[in-house]
């Protein structure tokens, strides 16, 4: 089955700096890669996703890049703010009726004011 | 619009007691439904998923079970809870497998 690894496990940045979180996946058939943000005690929420037919996607301060050859994808957050502090999960799946997301273990991002 | 309801929000149960957590989805038909568990400070572990009524796939052998008695209802159960069952239980749904999951608000279960 799919295996998603996420690194580093913690990341601390200064407010205003950029943050990059990287994930690797094992199943070359995976074609859908979402990122989730989970604030303390709350549910994970989808913040951005990318499908394997594109290499990059942006939404305001966040972007995701995908390298299918190397089987890794990254989340980029620019101009970080204290409210970006949270746990971020990457995930991968194949699309289809029986799809199921495999999540990485999460990274705790801390943005220092 | 689609919404997902999950209850209860918190639950404290003694070891050996039964468990029933319920999740319902509104505003869509034939969703894929999922149960995930998140241990304290850990990642999301897929427990069960269902692509239709009565169709349940188990990902991890354990003392939990799941049922889908109606199209938009997903239930997680246990006959006898273990201490290791403590965690944050999340229900999620998607349609067609092509979109990101939407999670319910979760149930924080503490087994004492």
mmCIF file of C-alpha atoms in Angstrom:
data_model
loop_
_atom_site.group_PDB
_atom_site.id
_atom_site.type_symbol
_atom_site.label_atom_id
_atom_site.label_comp_id
_atom_site.label_asym_id
_atom_site.label_seq_id
_atom_site.Cartn_x
_atom_site.Cartn_y
_atom_site.Cartn_z
ATOM 1 C CA UNK A 1 0.000 0.000 0.000
ATOM 2 C CA UNK A 2 0.846 3.657 -0.049
ATOM 3 C CA UNK A 3 3.358 5.053 2.416
ATOM 4 C CA UNK A 4 3.627 8.799 2.970
ATOM 5 C CA UNK A 5 6.540 10.263 4.849
ATOM 6 C CA UNK A 6 6.694 13.820 6.040
ATOM 7 C CA UNK A 7 9.700 15.771 7.219
ATOM 8 C CA UNK A 8 10.754 17.539 9.279
ATOM 9 C CA UNK A 9 8.458 16.720 12.203
ATOM 10 C CA UNK A 10 8.689 20.227 13.603
ATOM 11 C CA UNK A 11 9.489 23.541 12.008
ATOM 12 C CA UNK A 12 9.884 26.943 13.589
ATOM 13 C CA UNK A 13 10.084 30.121 11.534
ATOM 14 C CA UNK A 14 10.068 33.822 12.200
ATOM 15 C CA UNK A 15 6.941 35.718 11.291
ATOM 16 C CA UNK A 16 7.225 36.960 7.742
ATOM 17 C CA UNK A 17 9.613 34.236 6.641
ATOM 18 C CA UNK A 18 8.708 31.390 4.321
ATOM 19 C CA UNK A 19 8.091 27.789 5.390
ATOM 20 C CA UNK A 20 8.518 24.682 3.263
ATOM 21 C CA UNK A 21 7.189 21.281 4.268
ATOM 22 C CA UNK A 22 8.136 18.230 2.238
ATOM 23 C CA UNK A 23 6.474 14.858 1.741
ATOM 24 C CA UNK A 24 7.389 11.732 -0.157
ATOM 25 C CA UNK A 25 5.104 8.942 -1.292
ATOM 26 C CA UNK A 26 5.762 5.404 -2.412
ATOM 27 C CA UNK A 27 2.976 4.415 -4.815
ATOM 28 C CA UNK A 28 3.621 5.768 -8.299
ATOM 29 C CA UNK A 29 -0.082 5.244 -9.095
ATOM 30 C CA UNK A 30 -1.130 7.900 -6.564
ATOM 31 C CA UNK A 31 -2.486 10.925 -8.359
ATOM 32 C CA UNK A 32 -4.113 13.128 -5.748
ATOM 33 C CA UNK A 33 -2.191 15.034 -3.066
ATOM 34 C CA UNK A 34 -4.008 17.215 -0.527
ATOM 35 C CA UNK A 35 -2.649 19.202 2.379
ATOM 36 C CA UNK A 36 -4.544 19.631 5.640
ATOM 37 C CA UNK A 37 -4.127 22.095 8.479
ATOM 38 C CA UNK A 38 -5.138 21.079 11.983
ATOM 39 C CA UNK A 39 -5.318 23.620 14.763
ATOM 40 C CA UNK A 40 -5.114 22.411 18.335
ATOM 41 C CA UNK A 41 -8.163 20.377 19.301
ATOM 42 C CA UNK A 42 -9.892 20.868 15.974
ATOM 43 C CA UNK A 43 -10.566 18.863 12.858
ATOM 44 C CA UNK A 44 -8.124 18.798 9.932
ATOM 45 C CA UNK A 45 -9.163 21.167 7.177
ATOM 46 C CA UNK A 46 -8.184 20.999 3.541
ATOM 47 C CA UNK A 47 -6.081 24.001 2.558
ATOM 48 C CA UNK A 48 -4.838 23.081 -0.896
ATOM 49 C CA UNK A 49 -4.551 20.049 -3.141
ATOM 50 C CA UNK A 50 -2.883 19.071 -6.381
ATOM 51 C CA UNK A 51 -3.502 16.417 -8.953
ATOM 52 C CA UNK A 52 -0.786 14.612 -10.834
ATOM 53 C CA UNK A 53 -1.491 16.351 -14.119
ATOM 54 C CA UNK A 54 -0.084 19.649 -12.806
ATOM 55 C CA UNK A 55 3.238 20.527 -11.256
ATOM 56 C CA UNK A 56 2.307 23.530 -9.151
ATOM 57 C CA UNK A 57 -0.747 25.208 -7.685
ATOM 58 C CA UNK A 58 -1.025 28.473 -5.786
ATOM 59 C CA UNK A 59 -3.651 30.016 -3.547
ATOM 60 C CA UNK A 60 -2.661 33.371 -2.107
ATOM 61 C CA UNK A 61 0.192 32.728 0.357
ATOM 62 C CA UNK A 62 0.279 28.966 -0.051
ATOM 63 C CA UNK A 63 1.475 26.835 -2.913
ATOM 64 C CA UNK A 64 2.061 23.167 -3.540
ATOM 65 C CA UNK A 65 4.579 21.659 -5.931
ATOM 66 C CA UNK A 66 4.676 18.088 -7.184
ATOM 67 C CA UNK A 67 7.560 16.090 -8.617
ATOM 68 C CA UNK A 68 6.118 12.837 -9.930
ATOM 69 C CA UNK A 69 9.471 11.460 -11.027
ATOM 70 C CA UNK A 70 10.946 11.806 -7.567
ATOM 71 C CA UNK A 71 7.617 11.061 -5.890
ATOM 72 C CA UNK A 72 7.648 14.061 -3.618
ATOM 73 C CA UNK A 73 5.502 17.119 -3.088
ATOM 74 C CA UNK A 74 5.936 20.211 -0.970
ATOM 75 C CA UNK A 75 3.853 22.871 0.715
ATOM 76 C CA UNK A 76 5.153 26.417 0.561
ATOM 77 C CA UNK A 77 3.848 29.151 2.849
ATOM 78 C CA UNK A 78 5.084 32.670 2.244
ATOM 79 C CA UNK A 79 4.912 35.666 4.583
ATOM 80 C CA UNK A 80 4.072 33.430 7.516
ATOM 81 C CA UNK A 81 1.820 34.739 10.260
ATOM 82 C CA UNK A 82 1.241 33.518 13.839
ATOM 83 C CA UNK A 83 -2.129 32.103 12.789
ATOM 84 C CA UNK A 84 -0.299 29.744 10.437
ATOM 85 C CA UNK A 85 0.930 27.887 13.524
ATOM 86 C CA UNK A 86 -0.687 24.446 13.409
ATOM 87 C CA UNK A 87 -0.063 20.834 12.470
ATOM 88 C CA UNK A 88 0.104 20.245 8.729
ATOM 89 C CA UNK A 89 -0.608 16.872 7.160
ATOM 90 C CA UNK A 90 0.150 15.773 3.650
ATOM 91 C CA UNK A 91 -1.673 12.859 2.074
ATOM 92 C CA UNK A 92 -1.802 10.820 -1.097
ATOM 93 C CA UNK A 93 -4.316 8.630 -2.842
ATOM 94 C CA UNK A 94 -5.419 7.209 -6.123
ATOM 95 C CA UNK A 95 -8.696 8.589 -7.357
ATOM 96 C CA UNK A 96 -11.594 6.259 -7.907
ATOM 97 C CA UNK A 97 -14.567 4.780 -6.133
ATOM 98 C CA UNK A 98 -12.456 2.926 -3.578
ATOM 99 C CA UNK A 99 -9.957 5.678 -2.931
ATOM 100 C CA UNK A 100 -8.540 6.211 0.524
ATOM 101 C CA UNK A 101 -6.151 8.865 1.687
ATOM 102 C CA UNK A 102 -2.906 7.837 3.349
ATOM 103 C CA UNK A 103 -1.633 10.601 5.612
ATOM 104 C CA UNK A 104 1.837 11.556 6.692
ATOM 105 C CA UNK A 105 2.500 11.843 10.413
ATOM 106 C CA UNK A 106 2.190 15.595 10.420
ATOM 107 C CA UNK A 107 4.496 18.500 11.062
ATOM 108 C CA UNK A 108 4.078 21.086 13.769
ATOM 109 C CA UNK A 109 4.726 24.539 12.378
ATOM 110 C CA UNK A 110 5.422 27.312 14.864
ATOM 111 C CA UNK A 111 5.548 30.904 13.671
ATOM 112 C CA UNK A 112 7.386 33.128 16.125
ATOM 113 C CA UNK A 113 6.014 36.697 16.376
ATOM 114 C CA UNK B 1 -24.619 22.512 0.894
ATOM 115 C CA UNK B 2 -23.056 19.411 2.329
ATOM 116 C CA UNK B 3 -22.458 19.070 6.039
ATOM 117 C CA UNK B 4 -21.172 16.330 8.259
ATOM 118 C CA UNK B 5 -22.277 15.752 11.827
ATOM 119 C CA UNK B 6 -20.414 13.727 14.371
ATOM 120 C CA UNK B 7 -21.286 13.076 17.987
ATOM 121 C CA UNK B 8 -20.650 13.058 20.824
ATOM 122 C CA UNK B 9 -17.868 15.638 20.989
ATOM 123 C CA UNK B 10 -16.251 14.125 24.069
ATOM 124 C CA UNK B 11 -16.660 10.822 25.804
ATOM 125 C CA UNK B 12 -15.118 9.238 28.884
ATOM 126 C CA UNK B 13 -15.702 5.513 29.122
ATOM 127 C CA UNK B 14 -14.400 2.808 31.474
ATOM 128 C CA UNK B 15 -12.343 -0.084 30.183
ATOM 129 C CA UNK B 16 -14.566 -2.926 29.053
ATOM 130 C CA UNK B 17 -17.575 -0.748 28.282
ATOM 131 C CA UNK B 18 -19.203 -0.612 24.835
ATOM 132 C CA UNK B 19 -18.847 2.242 22.352
ATOM 133 C CA UNK B 20 -21.016 3.731 19.662
ATOM 134 C CA UNK B 21 -20.000 6.808 17.678
ATOM 135 C CA UNK B 22 -22.227 8.143 14.950
ATOM 136 C CA UNK B 23 -21.571 10.194 11.860
ATOM 137 C CA UNK B 24 -24.107 11.500 9.374
ATOM 138 C CA UNK B 25 -23.712 13.450 6.162
ATOM 139 C CA UNK B 26 -26.270 15.817 4.698
ATOM 140 C CA UNK B 27 -26.635 17.277 1.246
ATOM 141 C CA UNK B 28 -25.103 14.506 -0.812
ATOM 142 C CA UNK B 29 -25.841 10.990 -1.945
ATOM 143 C CA UNK B 30 -23.716 7.864 -1.987
ATOM 144 C CA UNK B 31 -20.685 9.407 -0.307
ATOM 145 C CA UNK B 32 -17.544 7.497 0.557
ATOM 146 C CA UNK B 33 -17.302 7.491 4.340
ATOM 147 C CA UNK B 34 -14.240 7.021 6.526
ATOM 148 C CA UNK B 35 -13.312 6.595 10.175
ATOM 149 C CA UNK B 36 -9.885 7.801 11.260
ATOM 150 C CA UNK B 37 -8.258 7.753 14.672
ATOM 151 C CA UNK B 38 -5.654 10.187 15.899
ATOM 152 C CA UNK B 39 -3.738 9.284 19.041
ATOM 153 C CA UNK B 40 -2.426 12.192 21.106
ATOM 154 C CA UNK B 41 0.233 14.063 19.134
ATOM 155 C CA UNK B 42 0.153 11.505 16.342
ATOM 156 C CA UNK B 43 -0.966 11.182 12.747
ATOM 157 C CA UNK B 44 -4.232 10.038 11.225
ATOM 158 C CA UNK B 45 -4.793 6.302 11.086
ATOM 159 C CA UNK B 46 -7.501 4.974 8.772
ATOM 160 C CA UNK B 47 -9.710 2.479 10.592
ATOM 161 C CA UNK B 48 -12.609 1.777 8.230
ATOM 162 C CA UNK B 49 -14.040 3.036 4.992
ATOM 163 C CA UNK B 50 -17.267 2.445 3.140
ATOM 164 C CA UNK B 51 -18.249 3.038 -0.473
ATOM 165 C CA UNK B 52 -21.904 2.083 -0.009
ATOM 166 C CA UNK B 53 -24.575 0.782 2.316
ATOM 167 C CA UNK B 54 -23.414 -2.378 4.056
ATOM 168 C CA UNK B 55 -19.975 -2.202 2.446
ATOM 169 C CA UNK B 56 -17.240 -1.883 5.041
ATOM 170 C CA UNK B 57 -13.502 -2.255 4.560
ATOM 171 C CA UNK B 58 -11.273 -2.629 7.595
ATOM 172 C CA UNK B 59 -7.754 -1.294 7.536
ATOM 173 C CA UNK B 60 -6.457 -2.227 10.957
ATOM 174 C CA UNK B 61 -7.326 -5.355 12.988
ATOM 175 C CA UNK B 62 -8.627 -4.292 16.379
ATOM 176 C CA UNK B 63 -11.598 -4.567 18.669
ATOM 177 C CA UNK B 64 -13.529 -1.935 16.743
ATOM 178 C CA UNK B 65 -16.161 -2.448 14.076
ATOM 179 C CA UNK B 66 -18.082 -0.205 11.725
ATOM 180 C CA UNK B 67 -21.484 -0.302 10.095
ATOM 181 C CA UNK B 68 -23.328 1.700 7.487
ATOM 182 C CA UNK B 69 -27.031 1.088 7.965
ATOM 183 C CA UNK B 70 -28.084 3.993 5.735
ATOM 184 C CA UNK B 71 -26.505 5.802 2.806
ATOM 185 C CA UNK B 72 -25.370 8.790 4.849
ATOM 186 C CA UNK B 73 -24.833 7.182 8.249
ATOM 187 C CA UNK B 74 -21.630 5.615 9.492
ATOM 188 C CA UNK B 75 -21.271 4.078 12.942
ATOM 189 C CA UNK B 76 -18.159 3.043 14.828
ATOM 190 C CA UNK B 77 -18.621 0.497 17.598
ATOM 191 C CA UNK B 78 -16.838 -1.599 20.144
ATOM 192 C CA UNK B 79 -18.137 -4.269 22.468
ATOM 193 C CA UNK B 80 -15.356 -3.800 25.032
ATOM 194 C CA UNK B 81 -13.091 -0.765 25.068
ATOM 195 C CA UNK B 82 -9.382 -0.983 25.787
ATOM 196 C CA UNK B 83 -7.162 1.748 27.199
ATOM 197 C CA UNK B 84 -5.415 1.870 23.831
ATOM 198 C CA UNK B 85 -8.683 2.891 22.172
ATOM 199 C CA UNK B 86 -8.324 6.392 23.585
ATOM 200 C CA UNK B 87 -7.905 9.031 20.925
ATOM 201 C CA UNK B 88 -9.550 11.544 18.666
ATOM 202 C CA UNK B 89 -11.973 9.835 16.280
ATOM 203 C CA UNK B 90 -12.737 11.580 13.039
ATOM 204 C CA UNK B 91 -15.348 10.767 10.465
ATOM 205 C CA UNK B 92 -14.811 12.011 6.919
ATOM 206 C CA UNK B 93 -16.591 11.930 3.593
ATOM 207 C CA UNK B 94 -15.914 12.448 -0.058
ATOM 208 C CA UNK B 95 -17.659 11.792 -3.337
ATOM 209 C CA UNK B 96 -16.194 9.765 -6.144
ATOM 210 C CA UNK B 97 -12.732 9.640 -4.639
ATOM 211 C CA UNK B 98 -11.580 12.654 -6.597
ATOM 212 C CA UNK B 99 -11.852 15.308 -3.938
ATOM 213 C CA UNK B 100 -10.329 16.020 -0.576
ATOM 214 C CA UNK B 101 -12.056 14.677 2.453
ATOM 215 C CA UNK B 102 -14.238 16.806 4.657
ATOM 216 C CA UNK B 103 -13.847 15.844 8.285
ATOM 217 C CA UNK B 104 -16.407 15.946 11.031
ATOM 218 C CA UNK B 105 -15.655 17.811 14.222
ATOM 219 C CA UNK B 106 -14.422 14.651 15.916
ATOM 220 C CA UNK B 107 -15.029 12.744 19.123
ATOM 221 C CA UNK B 108 -12.397 12.828 21.821
ATOM 222 C CA UNK B 109 -12.571 9.450 23.562
ATOM 223 C CA UNK B 110 -10.809 8.797 26.826
ATOM 224 C CA UNK B 111 -10.884 5.254 28.150
ATOM 225 C CA UNK B 112 -10.225 5.109 31.886
#
